[in-house]
Short mmCIF file of C-alpha atoms in Angstrom, two decimals:
data_model
loop_
_atom_site.label_atom_id
_atom_site.label_comp_id
_atom_site.label_asym_id
_atom_site.label_seq_id
_atom_site.Cartn_x
_atom_site.Cartn_y
_atom_site.Cartn_z
CA LYS I 28 0.18 0.30 -0.04
CA ALA I 29 3.12 2.36 0.75
CA ASN I 30 5.02 1.90 -2.24
CA LYS I 31 1.51 1.91 -4.43
CA ALA I 32 0.46 5.21 -2.68
CA LEU I 33 4.51 6.44 -3.77
CA GLY I 34 3.76 5.54 -7.23
CA CYS I 35 6.35 3.14 -7.67
CA LEU I 36 4.67 -0.23 -7.04
CA THR I 37 6.46 -1.95 -10.04
CA PRO I 38 6.12 -5.77 -10.83
CA LYS I 39 9.95 -6.17 -9.30
CA VAL I 40 9.13 -4.06 -5.75
CA SER I 41 6.04 -6.23 -5.62
CA GLU I 42 8.05 -9.66 -6.11
CA THR I 43 10.73 -7.85 -3.37
CA ILE I 44 8.10 -7.78 -0.85
CA GLU I 45 6.81 -10.89 -1.35
CA MET I 46 10.68 -12.25 -0.44
CA LEU I 47 11.12 -10.34 2.43
CA GLU I 48 10.23 -13.41 4.38
CA PHE I 49 13.44 -14.53 3.60
CA GLY I 50 15.51 -12.02 5.42
CA ALA I 51 16.70 -8.71 4.26
CA VAL I 52 19.28 -6.24 3.91
CA GLU I 53 18.30 -2.86 5.01
CA ALA I 54 19.60 0.65 3.67
CA ALA I 55 17.96 3.79 5.36
CA HIS I 56 18.08 7.57 5.25
CA GLN I 57 15.94 10.68 6.23
CA SER I 58 14.00 12.60 4.24
CA VAL I 59 15.55 15.62 2.83
CA ALA I 60 14.73 18.66 0.16
CA LEU I 61 14.64 17.68 -3.64
CA GLY I 62 14.82 13.49 -2.15
CA GLY I 63 18.43 14.66 -0.97
CA ALA I 64 22.08 14.18 -2.05
CA GLY I 65 23.12 11.42 -4.64
CA TYR I 66 25.01 8.92 -1.77
CA ILE I 67 21.24 8.44 -0.66
CA LEU I 68 20.63 6.26 -3.73
CA ASN I 69 24.06 5.03 -3.55
CA LYS I 70 22.77 3.53 -0.19
CA ALA I 71 19.56 1.79 -1.79
CA ALA I 72 21.75 0.47 -5.19
CA THR I 73 24.45 -1.14 -2.60
CA ALA I 74 21.76 -2.74 -0.58
CA HIS I 75 20.47 -4.22 -4.21
CA ARG I 76 24.01 -5.15 -5.07
CA VAL I 77 24.42 -6.94 -1.76
CA ALA I 78 21.11 -8.85 -1.69
CA ALA I 79 22.27 -10.04 -5.36
CA LEU I 80 25.77 -11.41 -4.41
CA SER I 81 23.57 -13.34 -1.46
CA SER I 82 21.33 -14.57 -3.93
CA GLU I 83 24.19 -15.76 -6.34
CA LYS I 84 25.34 -18.00 -3.22
CA GLY I 85 22.03 -19.23 -2.24
CA LEU I 86 20.62 -17.12 0.08
CA ASN I 87 17.56 -15.34 -0.97
CA LEU I 88 17.55 -11.61 0.45
CA ALA I 89 15.69 -8.59 -0.24
CA PRO I 90 16.46 -5.29 -0.41
CA PHE I 91 14.73 -2.02 0.90
CA PHE I 92 15.12 1.32 1.63
CA CYS I 93 13.64 2.86 4.93
CA VAL I 94 13.12 6.38 5.06
CA ALA I 95 13.76 7.96 8.21
CA ASP I 96 10.86 10.54 8.03
CA TYR I 97 9.67 10.68 11.71
CA ASP I 98 12.88 12.90 12.35
CA GLU I 99 12.13 16.12 13.00
CA VAL I 100 12.98 19.52 11.29
CA GLN I 101 16.55 20.24 11.20
CA PRO I 102 18.59 22.18 8.76
CA GLU I 103 20.18 19.13 7.17
CA LEU I 104 17.03 18.18 6.26
CA THR I 105 14.86 21.43 4.78
CA ASN I 106 18.39 22.80 3.11
CA ILE I 107 20.06 21.44 0.17
CA ARG I 108 22.84 22.83 -2.00
CA THR I 109 22.67 22.23 -6.02
CA PRO I 110 25.65 22.98 -8.08
CA LEU I 111 27.26 26.36 -8.56
CA MET I 112 30.24 28.10 -10.17
CA GLY I 113 31.87 28.49 -7.04
CA SER I 114 32.53 27.17 -3.80
CA ASP I 115 29.31 27.58 -2.12
CA GLY I 116 26.18 25.95 -4.00
CA ASN I 117 23.08 27.00 -4.48
CA LEU I 118 20.81 27.09 -1.60
CA ILE I 119 17.25 25.44 -1.41
CA SER I 120 15.78 25.62 1.51
CA VAL I 121 12.30 24.50 2.50
CA PRO I 122 10.61 27.15 4.70
CA VAL I 123 8.73 25.82 8.07
CA PRO I 124 5.83 27.53 9.10
CA GLU I 125 5.02 28.84 12.77
CA GLY I 126 4.19 25.85 14.77
CA TYR I 127 6.40 23.09 12.81
CA GLU I 128 10.07 24.24 14.30
CA ASN I 129 9.72 20.48 16.10
CA SER I 130 7.58 18.56 13.77
CA PRO I 131 8.57 15.56 12.30
CA VAL I 132 9.11 16.19 8.55
CA SER I 133 6.47 13.82 7.67
CA VAL I 134 4.15 16.43 8.64
CA LEU I 135 5.96 19.27 7.44
CA PRO I 136 3.83 21.30 4.97
CA LEU I 137 5.26 21.77 1.50
CA PRO I 138 5.01 25.33 0.16
CA GLU I 139 2.82 26.63 -3.02
CA HIS I 140 4.10 25.63 -6.26
CA ASP I 141 5.38 29.55 -6.83
CA TRP I 142 8.41 28.69 -4.83
CA TYR I 143 8.84 24.92 -6.34
CA ALA I 144 8.83 27.24 -9.75
CA GLN I 145 11.63 29.54 -8.05
CA VAL I 146 13.58 26.60 -7.22
CA GLU I 147 13.82 25.35 -10.62
CA GLU I 148 14.88 28.28 -12.12
CA SER I 149 17.66 28.89 -9.94
CA ILE I 150 18.66 25.40 -10.13
CA ARG I 151 18.54 26.24 -14.38
CA SER I 152 20.28 28.91 -14.19
CA ASN I 153 23.01 28.02 -12.19
CA TYR I 154 23.83 24.87 -14.39
CA HIS I 155 23.62 26.58 -17.28
CA PRO I 156 27.15 28.35 -17.24
CA LEU I 157 28.61 24.48 -16.13
CA PHE I 158 27.58 23.80 -19.38
CA LYS I 159 29.01 26.42 -21.57
CA VAL I 160 32.14 24.16 -21.53
CA ALA I 161 30.29 21.67 -23.41
CA GLU I 162 29.64 22.06 -27.32
CA GLY I 163 27.34 21.05 -29.77
CA ALA I 164 25.67 17.72 -28.69
CA ALA I 165 27.36 17.07 -25.70
CA ARG I 166 25.78 19.97 -24.11
CA THR I 167 22.23 19.39 -25.46
CA VAL I 168 22.67 16.11 -23.75
CA TYR I 169 23.57 17.82 -20.36
CA GLU I 170 20.68 19.79 -20.89
CA GLU I 171 17.99 16.95 -21.31
CA ARG I 172 19.30 15.15 -18.43
CA LEU I 173 18.86 18.32 -16.49
CA GLU I 174 15.00 19.02 -17.27
CA GLN I 175 14.89 14.97 -17.16
CA ALA I 176 15.58 15.25 -13.69
CA LEU I 177 13.40 18.31 -12.66
CA SER I 178 10.72 16.76 -14.28
CA VAL I 179 10.86 14.05 -11.52
CA THR I 180 11.32 16.18 -8.73
CA ARG I 181 8.28 18.38 -10.24
CA TRP I 182 6.10 15.64 -10.43
CA ALA I 183 6.64 14.69 -7.22
CA PHE I 184 6.50 18.22 -5.62
CA VAL I 185 2.40 18.51 -7.31
CA ASN I 186 2.07 15.06 -5.89
CA SER I 187 3.01 15.53 -2.74
CA SER I 188 1.85 17.39 0.64
CA THR I 189 4.31 17.13 3.01
CA LEU I 190 8.58 17.11 2.84
CA GLY I 191 8.31 13.58 3.67
CA GLU I 192 6.29 12.48 1.18
CA TRP I 193 8.03 14.55 -1.65
CA ALA I 194 11.47 13.14 -0.83
CA GLN I 195 9.79 9.53 -0.89
CA ARG I 196 8.09 10.03 -4.53
CA ILE I 197 11.50 11.28 -5.61
CA ILE I 198 13.78 8.25 -4.42
CA GLY I 199 10.81 5.77 -5.19
CA ARG I 200 10.78 7.11 -8.93
CA LEU I 201 14.31 6.94 -9.30
CA LEU I 202 15.10 3.52 -8.25
CA ASN I 203 11.92 1.43 -9.02
CA VAL I 204 10.38 3.76 -12.20
CA GLU I 205 13.71 4.84 -13.41
CA GLY I 206 16.04 2.67 -12.19
CA SER I 207 14.27 -0.58 -12.35
CA LEU I 208 15.96 -1.56 -9.09
CA GLY I 209 12.60 -3.25 -7.49
CA VAL I 210 13.43 -1.95 -3.69
CA PRO I 211 10.20 -1.25 -1.97
CA LEU I 212 10.36 1.69 0.04
CA VAL I 213 9.47 1.71 3.84
CA PRO I 214 8.37 5.01 5.22
CA ALA I 215 8.26 4.57 9.12
CA SER I 216 6.05 7.14 9.85
CA ARG I 217 3.35 5.48 8.57
CA PRO I 218 1.15 3.46 11.43
CA GLY I 219 1.65 0.10 9.62
CA ILE I 220 4.68 0.61 9.12
CA ARG I 221 5.49 1.38 13.01
CA ASP I 222 3.72 -1.85 14.23
CA LEU I 223 6.21 -3.86 12.17
CA LEU I 224 9.06 -1.81 13.23
CA VAL I 225 8.60 -2.18 17.08
CA GLU I 226 9.21 -6.09 16.80
CA GLY I 227 12.36 -5.09 15.49
CA MET I 228 13.29 -2.06 17.98
CA GLU I 229 12.61 -4.67 20.86
CA MET I 230 14.64 -6.83 19.77
CA LEU I 231 17.28 -4.62 19.28
CA LEU I 232 16.64 -3.52 23.21
CA ASP I 233 17.63 -7.02 24.69
CA ARG I 234 20.77 -6.57 26.64
CA GLU I 235 22.69 -9.28 24.49
CA ASN I 236 21.51 -8.14 20.80
CA ARG I 237 22.33 -4.48 21.96
CA GLU I 238 26.18 -5.53 23.02
CA ARG I 239 26.35 -7.51 19.78
CA LEU I 240 25.02 -4.60 17.76
CA LEU I 241 27.89 -2.28 19.63
CA LYS I 242 30.73 -4.96 19.50
CA SER I 243 29.84 -5.03 15.38
CA PHE I 244 29.50 -1.17 15.14
CA GLU I 245 32.97 -1.37 17.28
CA GLU I 246 34.58 -3.61 15.09
CA ALA I 247 33.33 -1.86 11.83
CA THR I 248 34.63 1.67 13.08
CA SER I 249 38.20 0.59 13.85
CA LEU I 250 38.74 -1.13 10.42
CA ILE I 251 37.82 1.75 8.80
CA LEU I 252 40.39 3.73 10.86
CA GLU I 253 42.95 0.75 10.35
CA ASN I 254 42.67 1.38 7.13
CA GLY I 255 43.28 5.02 6.95
CA TYR I 256 40.04 6.34 6.74
CA VAL I 257 37.36 8.54 8.45
CA PRO I 258 34.18 6.98 9.56
CA GLY I 259 31.01 8.60 9.17
CA VAL I 260 30.18 8.42 13.03
CA GLY I 261 32.32 8.07 15.72
CA MET I 262 31.96 5.05 18.24
CA ARG I 263 28.65 4.20 20.37
CA GLU I 264 28.62 4.50 24.18
CA SER I 265 27.54 1.62 26.21
CA ASN I 266 23.97 3.36 26.73
CA TYR I 267 23.27 3.78 22.95
CA VAL I 268 20.20 2.43 21.66
CA PRO I 269 19.25 2.92 17.71
CA PHE I 270 16.49 4.80 18.04
CA PHE I 271 14.08 7.25 19.96
CA TYR I 272 10.72 8.09 20.58
CA GLU I 273 8.90 10.71 18.59
CA CYS I 274 5.98 12.50 20.43
CA PRO I 275 2.75 12.18 18.46
CA GLU I 276 1.40 16.38 18.43
CA LYS I 277 2.24 17.80 15.63
CA ASP I 278 3.54 21.23 16.99
#
C-alpha cells in the first residue's frame, strides 16, 4: 500500500516484498529536500547489490529502503545545495511555518507551487554556466538530462503535500521507475510500518542483541580507522540505543 501510494509499486517491487520473509538487506536515510544527495541513491543501490550477491550464493535476501521521515525538522533536512560556479553551491531551503519547528518532516507542509517554480529556475540558471564548457551535442545531452531530473522532482512535488512525501516520491521513482531496481520503500512514519518496526526495536533492546550490535559497530569502526579512513559516525557509548521516541503531537 505504501509503495502504491508513492507511485513506485512496480512488478519488481512486488516480487521483492514477497521475498522479505526470507531475510532482508536494509538501507535507510532521512527525508531531505529535493530527495537528498546522490549518495542516498548509492545506499539503496548497494543494498540491492548485496542482496544480488547473496542470492548467487543461495541466500535469498530482499533489499529495502527505510525512509526515516519521523526525524524532526532540522537544517540538514530542509536545506540542500545544488551545483554552482564557485564553492558554496546554490542553497535551496524549504520554509518551516510557525508551529512546525519541532515537527517530524512527515507532517511538514510543502510551500505553494510558486516556491517550487523559483527553485527550478534557480537550478537551471546555475547549471547553465556549468554547461558552457560543453559544445554541440554534448551540451544538448546535459541540458536534456537536467530537464529529465527536474521533471521527476516536479512530478513528485505536485503529487505531495509534505516534505517527507516529496522526498519519498523522488527516491521511489528514481529507484524503481527510472532505475528498475525493485527496492521497496518503507516510510517509517506510516502506522502499519511502525507496528512492524516495533518488533525489530524490541529485539535490538534485548541486552545480548544490543551488546552484539555495539560490538559489531566497534569492530567496523576500528577497521575503517585502521585502513586510514575517517568513519562517518563516531564510536557508540555502552548506553546507546538505535532509535528514539517521537512525540505524537504535530507541534
